[in-house]
CSV table of C-alpha atoms and ligand atoms in Angstrom, one decimal:
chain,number,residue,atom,x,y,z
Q,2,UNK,CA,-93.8,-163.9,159.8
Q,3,UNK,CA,-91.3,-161.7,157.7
Q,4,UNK,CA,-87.6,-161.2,157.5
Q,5,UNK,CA,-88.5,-158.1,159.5
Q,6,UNK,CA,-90.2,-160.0,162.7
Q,7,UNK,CA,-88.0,-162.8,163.0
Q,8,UNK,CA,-85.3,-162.6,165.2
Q,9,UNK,CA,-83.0,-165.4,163.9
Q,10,UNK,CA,-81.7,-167.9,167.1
Q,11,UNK,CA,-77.6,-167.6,166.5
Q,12,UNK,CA,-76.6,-170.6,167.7
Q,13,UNK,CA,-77.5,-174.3,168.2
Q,14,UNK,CA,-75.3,-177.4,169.5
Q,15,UNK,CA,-74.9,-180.7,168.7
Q,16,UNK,CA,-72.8,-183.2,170.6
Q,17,UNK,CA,-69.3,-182.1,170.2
Q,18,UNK,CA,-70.3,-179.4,167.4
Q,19,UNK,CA,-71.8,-175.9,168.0
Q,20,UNK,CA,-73.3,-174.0,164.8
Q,21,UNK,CA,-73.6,-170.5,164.7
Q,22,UNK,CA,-73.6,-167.2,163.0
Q,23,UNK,CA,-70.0,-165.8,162.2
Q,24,UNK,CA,-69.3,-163.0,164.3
Q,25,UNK,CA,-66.3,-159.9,163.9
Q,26,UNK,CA,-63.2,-161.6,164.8
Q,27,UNK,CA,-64.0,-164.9,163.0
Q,28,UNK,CA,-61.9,-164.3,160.1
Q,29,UNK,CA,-58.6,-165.9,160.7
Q,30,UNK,CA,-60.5,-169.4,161.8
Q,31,UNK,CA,-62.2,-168.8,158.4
Q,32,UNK,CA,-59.2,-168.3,155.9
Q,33,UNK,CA,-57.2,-171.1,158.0
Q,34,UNK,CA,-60.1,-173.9,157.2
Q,35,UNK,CA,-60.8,-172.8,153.9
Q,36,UNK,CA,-56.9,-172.1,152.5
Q,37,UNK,CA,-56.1,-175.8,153.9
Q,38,UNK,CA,-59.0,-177.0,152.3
Q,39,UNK,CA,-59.3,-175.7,148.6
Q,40,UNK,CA,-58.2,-179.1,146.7
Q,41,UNK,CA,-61.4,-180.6,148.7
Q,42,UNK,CA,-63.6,-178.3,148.2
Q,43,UNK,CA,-62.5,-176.5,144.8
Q,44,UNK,CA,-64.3,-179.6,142.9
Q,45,UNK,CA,-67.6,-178.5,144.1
Q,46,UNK,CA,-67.4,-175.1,145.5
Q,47,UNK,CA,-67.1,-172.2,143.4
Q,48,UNK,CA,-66.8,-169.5,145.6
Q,49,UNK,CA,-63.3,-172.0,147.0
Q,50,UNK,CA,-59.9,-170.2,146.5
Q,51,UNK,CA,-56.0,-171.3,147.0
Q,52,UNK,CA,-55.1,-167.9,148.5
Q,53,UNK,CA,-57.6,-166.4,150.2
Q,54,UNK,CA,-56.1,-163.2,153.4
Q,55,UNK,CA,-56.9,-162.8,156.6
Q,56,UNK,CA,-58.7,-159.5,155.9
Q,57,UNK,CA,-60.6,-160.9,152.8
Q,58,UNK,CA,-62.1,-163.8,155.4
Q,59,UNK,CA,-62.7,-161.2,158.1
Q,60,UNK,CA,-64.4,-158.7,155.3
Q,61,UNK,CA,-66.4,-161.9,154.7
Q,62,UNK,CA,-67.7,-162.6,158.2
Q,63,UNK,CA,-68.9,-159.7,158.6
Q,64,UNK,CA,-70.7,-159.7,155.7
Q,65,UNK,CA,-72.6,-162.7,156.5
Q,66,UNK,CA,-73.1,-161.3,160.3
Q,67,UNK,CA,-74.7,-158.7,158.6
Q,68,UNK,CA,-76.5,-160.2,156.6
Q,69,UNK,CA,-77.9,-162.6,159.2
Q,70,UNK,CA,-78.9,-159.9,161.3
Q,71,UNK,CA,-81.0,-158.6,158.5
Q,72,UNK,CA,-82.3,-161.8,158.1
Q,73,UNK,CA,-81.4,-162.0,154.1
Q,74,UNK,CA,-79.9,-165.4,154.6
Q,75,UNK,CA,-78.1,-167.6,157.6
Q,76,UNK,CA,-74.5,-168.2,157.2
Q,77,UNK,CA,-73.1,-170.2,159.6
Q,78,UNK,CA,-69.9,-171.7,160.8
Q,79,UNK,CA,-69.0,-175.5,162.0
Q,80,UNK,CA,-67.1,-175.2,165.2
Q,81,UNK,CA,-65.5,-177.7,167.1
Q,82,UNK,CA,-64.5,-176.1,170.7
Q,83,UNK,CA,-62.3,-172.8,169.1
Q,84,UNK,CA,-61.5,-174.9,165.8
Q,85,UNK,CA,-64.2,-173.8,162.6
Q,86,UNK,CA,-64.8,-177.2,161.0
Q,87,UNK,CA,-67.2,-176.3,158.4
Q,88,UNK,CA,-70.0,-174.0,156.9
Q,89,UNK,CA,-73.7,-174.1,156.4
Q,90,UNK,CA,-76.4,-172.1,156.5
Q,91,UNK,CA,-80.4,-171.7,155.4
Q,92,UNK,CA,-80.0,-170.1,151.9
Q,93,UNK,CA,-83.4,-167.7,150.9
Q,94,UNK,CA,-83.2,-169.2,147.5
Q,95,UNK,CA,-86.9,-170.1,146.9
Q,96,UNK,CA,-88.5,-167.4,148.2
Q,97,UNK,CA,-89.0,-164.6,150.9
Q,98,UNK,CA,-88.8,-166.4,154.8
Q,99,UNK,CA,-92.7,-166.2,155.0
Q,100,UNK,CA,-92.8,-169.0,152.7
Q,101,UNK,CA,-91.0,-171.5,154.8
Q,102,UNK,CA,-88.6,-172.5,152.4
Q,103,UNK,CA,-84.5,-172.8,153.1
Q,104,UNK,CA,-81.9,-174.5,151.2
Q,105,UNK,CA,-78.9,-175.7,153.3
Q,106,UNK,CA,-75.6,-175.6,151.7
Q,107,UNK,CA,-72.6,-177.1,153.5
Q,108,UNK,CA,-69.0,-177.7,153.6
Q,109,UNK,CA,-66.4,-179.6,156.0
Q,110,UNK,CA,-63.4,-179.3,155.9
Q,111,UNK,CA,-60.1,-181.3,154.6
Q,112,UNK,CA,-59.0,-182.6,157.6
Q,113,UNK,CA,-62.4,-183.6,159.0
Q,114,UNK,CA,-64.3,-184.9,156.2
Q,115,UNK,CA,-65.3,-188.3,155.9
Q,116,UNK,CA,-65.8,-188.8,159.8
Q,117,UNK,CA,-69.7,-188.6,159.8
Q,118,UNK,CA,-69.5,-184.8,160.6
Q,119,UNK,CA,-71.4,-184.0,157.8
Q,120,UNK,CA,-74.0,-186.1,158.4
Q,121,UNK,CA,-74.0,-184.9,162.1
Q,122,UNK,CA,-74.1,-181.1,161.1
Q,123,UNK,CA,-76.7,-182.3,158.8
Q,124,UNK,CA,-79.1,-183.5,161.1
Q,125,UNK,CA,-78.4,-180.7,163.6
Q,126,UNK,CA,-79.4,-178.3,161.1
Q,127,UNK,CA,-82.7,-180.3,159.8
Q,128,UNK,CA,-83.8,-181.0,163.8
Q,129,UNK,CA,-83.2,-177.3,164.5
Q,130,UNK,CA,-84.8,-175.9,161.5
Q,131,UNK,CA,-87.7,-177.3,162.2
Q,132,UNK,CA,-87.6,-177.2,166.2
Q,133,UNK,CA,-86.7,-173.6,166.4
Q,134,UNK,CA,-87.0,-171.9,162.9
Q,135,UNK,CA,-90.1,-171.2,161.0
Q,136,UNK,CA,-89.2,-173.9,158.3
Q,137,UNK,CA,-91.8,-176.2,156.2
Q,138,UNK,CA,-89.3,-177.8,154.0
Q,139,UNK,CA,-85.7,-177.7,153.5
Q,140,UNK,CA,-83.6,-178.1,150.3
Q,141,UNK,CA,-80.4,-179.7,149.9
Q,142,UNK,CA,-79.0,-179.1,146.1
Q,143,UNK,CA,-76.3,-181.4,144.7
Q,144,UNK,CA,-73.8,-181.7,141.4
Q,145,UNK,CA,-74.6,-185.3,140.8
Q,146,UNK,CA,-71.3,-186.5,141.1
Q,147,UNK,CA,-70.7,-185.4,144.4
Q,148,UNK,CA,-71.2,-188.9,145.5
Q,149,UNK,CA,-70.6,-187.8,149.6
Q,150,UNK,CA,-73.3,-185.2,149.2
Q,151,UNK,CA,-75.7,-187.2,147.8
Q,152,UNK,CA,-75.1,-190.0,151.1
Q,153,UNK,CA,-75.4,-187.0,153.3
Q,154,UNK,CA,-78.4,-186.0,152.5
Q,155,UNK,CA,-80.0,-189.9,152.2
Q,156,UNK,CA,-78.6,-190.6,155.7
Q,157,UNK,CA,-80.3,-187.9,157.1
Q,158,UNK,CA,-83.5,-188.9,155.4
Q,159,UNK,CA,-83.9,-186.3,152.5
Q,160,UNK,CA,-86.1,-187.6,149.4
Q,161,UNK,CA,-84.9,-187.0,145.9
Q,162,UNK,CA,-87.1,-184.9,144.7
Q,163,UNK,CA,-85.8,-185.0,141.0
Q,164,UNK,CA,-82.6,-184.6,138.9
Q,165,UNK,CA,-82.5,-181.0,137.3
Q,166,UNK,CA,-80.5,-181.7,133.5
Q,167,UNK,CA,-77.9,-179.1,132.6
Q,168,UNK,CA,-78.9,-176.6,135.1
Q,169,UNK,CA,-75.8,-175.1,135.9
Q,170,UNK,CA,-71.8,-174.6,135.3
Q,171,UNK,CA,-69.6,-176.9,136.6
Q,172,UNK,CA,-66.2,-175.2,138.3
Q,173,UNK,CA,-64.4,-175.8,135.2
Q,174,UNK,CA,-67.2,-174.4,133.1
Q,175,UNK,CA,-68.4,-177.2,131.5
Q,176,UNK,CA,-72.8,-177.6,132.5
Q,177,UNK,CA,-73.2,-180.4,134.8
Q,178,UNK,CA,-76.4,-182.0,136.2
Q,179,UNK,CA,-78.0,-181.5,139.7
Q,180,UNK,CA,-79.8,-183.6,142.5
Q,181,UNK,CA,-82.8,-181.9,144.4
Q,182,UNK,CA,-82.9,-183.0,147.7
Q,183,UNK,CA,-86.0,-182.1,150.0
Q,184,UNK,CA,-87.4,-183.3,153.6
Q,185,UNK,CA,-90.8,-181.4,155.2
Q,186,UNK,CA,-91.6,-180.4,158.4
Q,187,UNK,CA,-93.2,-183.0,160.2
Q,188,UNK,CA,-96.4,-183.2,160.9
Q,189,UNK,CA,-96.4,-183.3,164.7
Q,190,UNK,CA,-94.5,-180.4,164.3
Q,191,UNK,CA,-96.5,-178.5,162.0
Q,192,UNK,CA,-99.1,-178.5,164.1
Q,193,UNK,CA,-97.3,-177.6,167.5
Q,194,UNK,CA,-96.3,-180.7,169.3
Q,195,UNK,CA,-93.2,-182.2,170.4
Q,196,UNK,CA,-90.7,-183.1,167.8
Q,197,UNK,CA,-88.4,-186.0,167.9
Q,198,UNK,CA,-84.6,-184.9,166.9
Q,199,UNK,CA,-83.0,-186.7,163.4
Q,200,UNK,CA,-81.5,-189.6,163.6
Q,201,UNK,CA,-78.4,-189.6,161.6
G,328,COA,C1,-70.2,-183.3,151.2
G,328,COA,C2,-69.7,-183.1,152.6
G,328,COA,C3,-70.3,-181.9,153.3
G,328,COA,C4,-70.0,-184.4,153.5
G,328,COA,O1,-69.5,-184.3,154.8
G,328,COA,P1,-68.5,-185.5,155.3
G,328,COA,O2,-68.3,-185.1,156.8
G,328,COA,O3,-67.3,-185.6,154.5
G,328,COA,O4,-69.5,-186.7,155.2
G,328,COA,P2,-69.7,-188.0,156.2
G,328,COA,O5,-68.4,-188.4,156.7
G,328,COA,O6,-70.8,-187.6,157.1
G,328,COA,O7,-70.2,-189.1,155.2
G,328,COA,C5,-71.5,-189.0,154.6
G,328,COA,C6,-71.6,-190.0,153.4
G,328,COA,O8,-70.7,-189.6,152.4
G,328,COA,C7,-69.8,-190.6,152.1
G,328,COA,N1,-68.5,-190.0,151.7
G,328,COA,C8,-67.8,-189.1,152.4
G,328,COA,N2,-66.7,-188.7,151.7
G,328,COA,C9,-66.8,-189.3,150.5
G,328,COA,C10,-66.0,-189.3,149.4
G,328,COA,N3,-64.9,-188.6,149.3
G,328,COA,N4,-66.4,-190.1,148.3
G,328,COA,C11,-67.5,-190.8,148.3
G,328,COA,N5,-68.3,-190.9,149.4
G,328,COA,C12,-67.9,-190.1,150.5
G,328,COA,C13,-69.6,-191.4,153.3
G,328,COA,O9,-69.2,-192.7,153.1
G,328,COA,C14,-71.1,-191.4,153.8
G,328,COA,O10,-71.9,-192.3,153.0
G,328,COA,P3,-72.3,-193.8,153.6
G,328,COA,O11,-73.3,-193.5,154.6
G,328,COA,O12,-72.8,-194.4,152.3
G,328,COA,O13,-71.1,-194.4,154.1
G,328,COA,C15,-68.1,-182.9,152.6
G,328,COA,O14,-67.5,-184.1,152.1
G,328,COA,C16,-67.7,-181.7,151.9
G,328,COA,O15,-67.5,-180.7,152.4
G,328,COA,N6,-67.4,-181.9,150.6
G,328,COA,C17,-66.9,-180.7,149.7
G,328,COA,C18,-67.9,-179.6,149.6
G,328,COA,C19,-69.3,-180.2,149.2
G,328,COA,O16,-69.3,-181.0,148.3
G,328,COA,N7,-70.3,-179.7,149.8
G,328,COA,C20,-71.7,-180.1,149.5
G,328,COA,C21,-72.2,-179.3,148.4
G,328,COA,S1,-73.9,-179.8,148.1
């Protein structure tokens, strides 16, 4: 299977959440999470801004519809009936989509975090990866100071793999350390049969 024969499902719910591809039109819910969230996310994030406009957002959303069309990589929104929550997606970064390899980045926001969404959105996105994507293993990177991360990913049953040392810049530039998170397709699954859902 290639980025060229898959068609990528768009969307998957959850309980109360949906996740799904952004879409033309998504940009305002976009800058209105992210602007009211940048002190919570600006420790971690890079990509975080204070001021971020409307069009900027909208220019974004369609860059990532695009992109997930294409099947380069699977950003994905957070929603909550018409309110966008947070962001994830399965990141390409080791390796084409033939080799069954995603990395899921995330991020909730302000308002909502520390209410067990991430670890809901978490293990919606393992349960579907593996029910409805071609995924053998998924990733789940972390500065090692981001303590919530870190819980995330252990509640929803991801091994630490190993700790890389000085692997990358910090937000404020100085080199900071970072978890490797990692949890396989199951077996049953792997070869075809039913698989159970995640228990967060
Ligand atoms: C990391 C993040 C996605 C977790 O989502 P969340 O909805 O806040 O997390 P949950 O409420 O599901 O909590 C998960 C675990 O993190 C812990 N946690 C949550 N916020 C915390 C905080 N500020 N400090 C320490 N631990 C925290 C919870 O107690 C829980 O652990 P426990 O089972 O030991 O009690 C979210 O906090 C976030 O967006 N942070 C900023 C961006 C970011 O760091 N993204 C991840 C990059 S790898």
């Amino acid at each position: 299977m290639t980025a060229n024969s898959f068609l990528a499902p768009a969307e998957h719910t959850a309980g109360e959440i949906t996740i799904r591809a952004y879409r033309p039109g998504d940009g305002p819910a976009l800058q209105r999470a992210v602007v009211a969230s940048y002190e919570h996310l600006r420790p971690w994030m890079p990509w975080a801004k204070a001021e971020q406009s409307v069009e900027e957002s909208e220019a974004l959303c369609r860059t990532f519809a695009g992109r997930y069309l294409l099947g380069e990589e699977f950003t994905m929104g957070i929603w909550i009936g018409d309110e966008l929550v947070g962001g994830t997606g399965y990141m390409l970064r080791w390796g084409p989509l033939e080799q069954g390899n995603a990395e899921i980045g995330m991020w909730i926001a302000a308002a909502r975090a520390g209410q067990g969404l991430g670890t809901r959105a978490l293990a919606a996105m393992i349960a579907w990866g593996f029910a409805d994507w071609p995924w053998q293993r998924l990733v789940w990177l972390c500065d090692t100071r981001n303590i919530a991360s870190a819980r995330t990913a252990e509640r929803c049953g991801l091994t630490r793999e190993g700790t890389f040392r000085s692997d990358a810049l910090a937000v404020d530039g100085s080199r900071r350390d970072t978890h490797l998170y990692a949890i396989l397709r199951p077996v049953s699954a792997r070869q075809g049969g039913p698989f159970p859902p995640v228990v967060a």
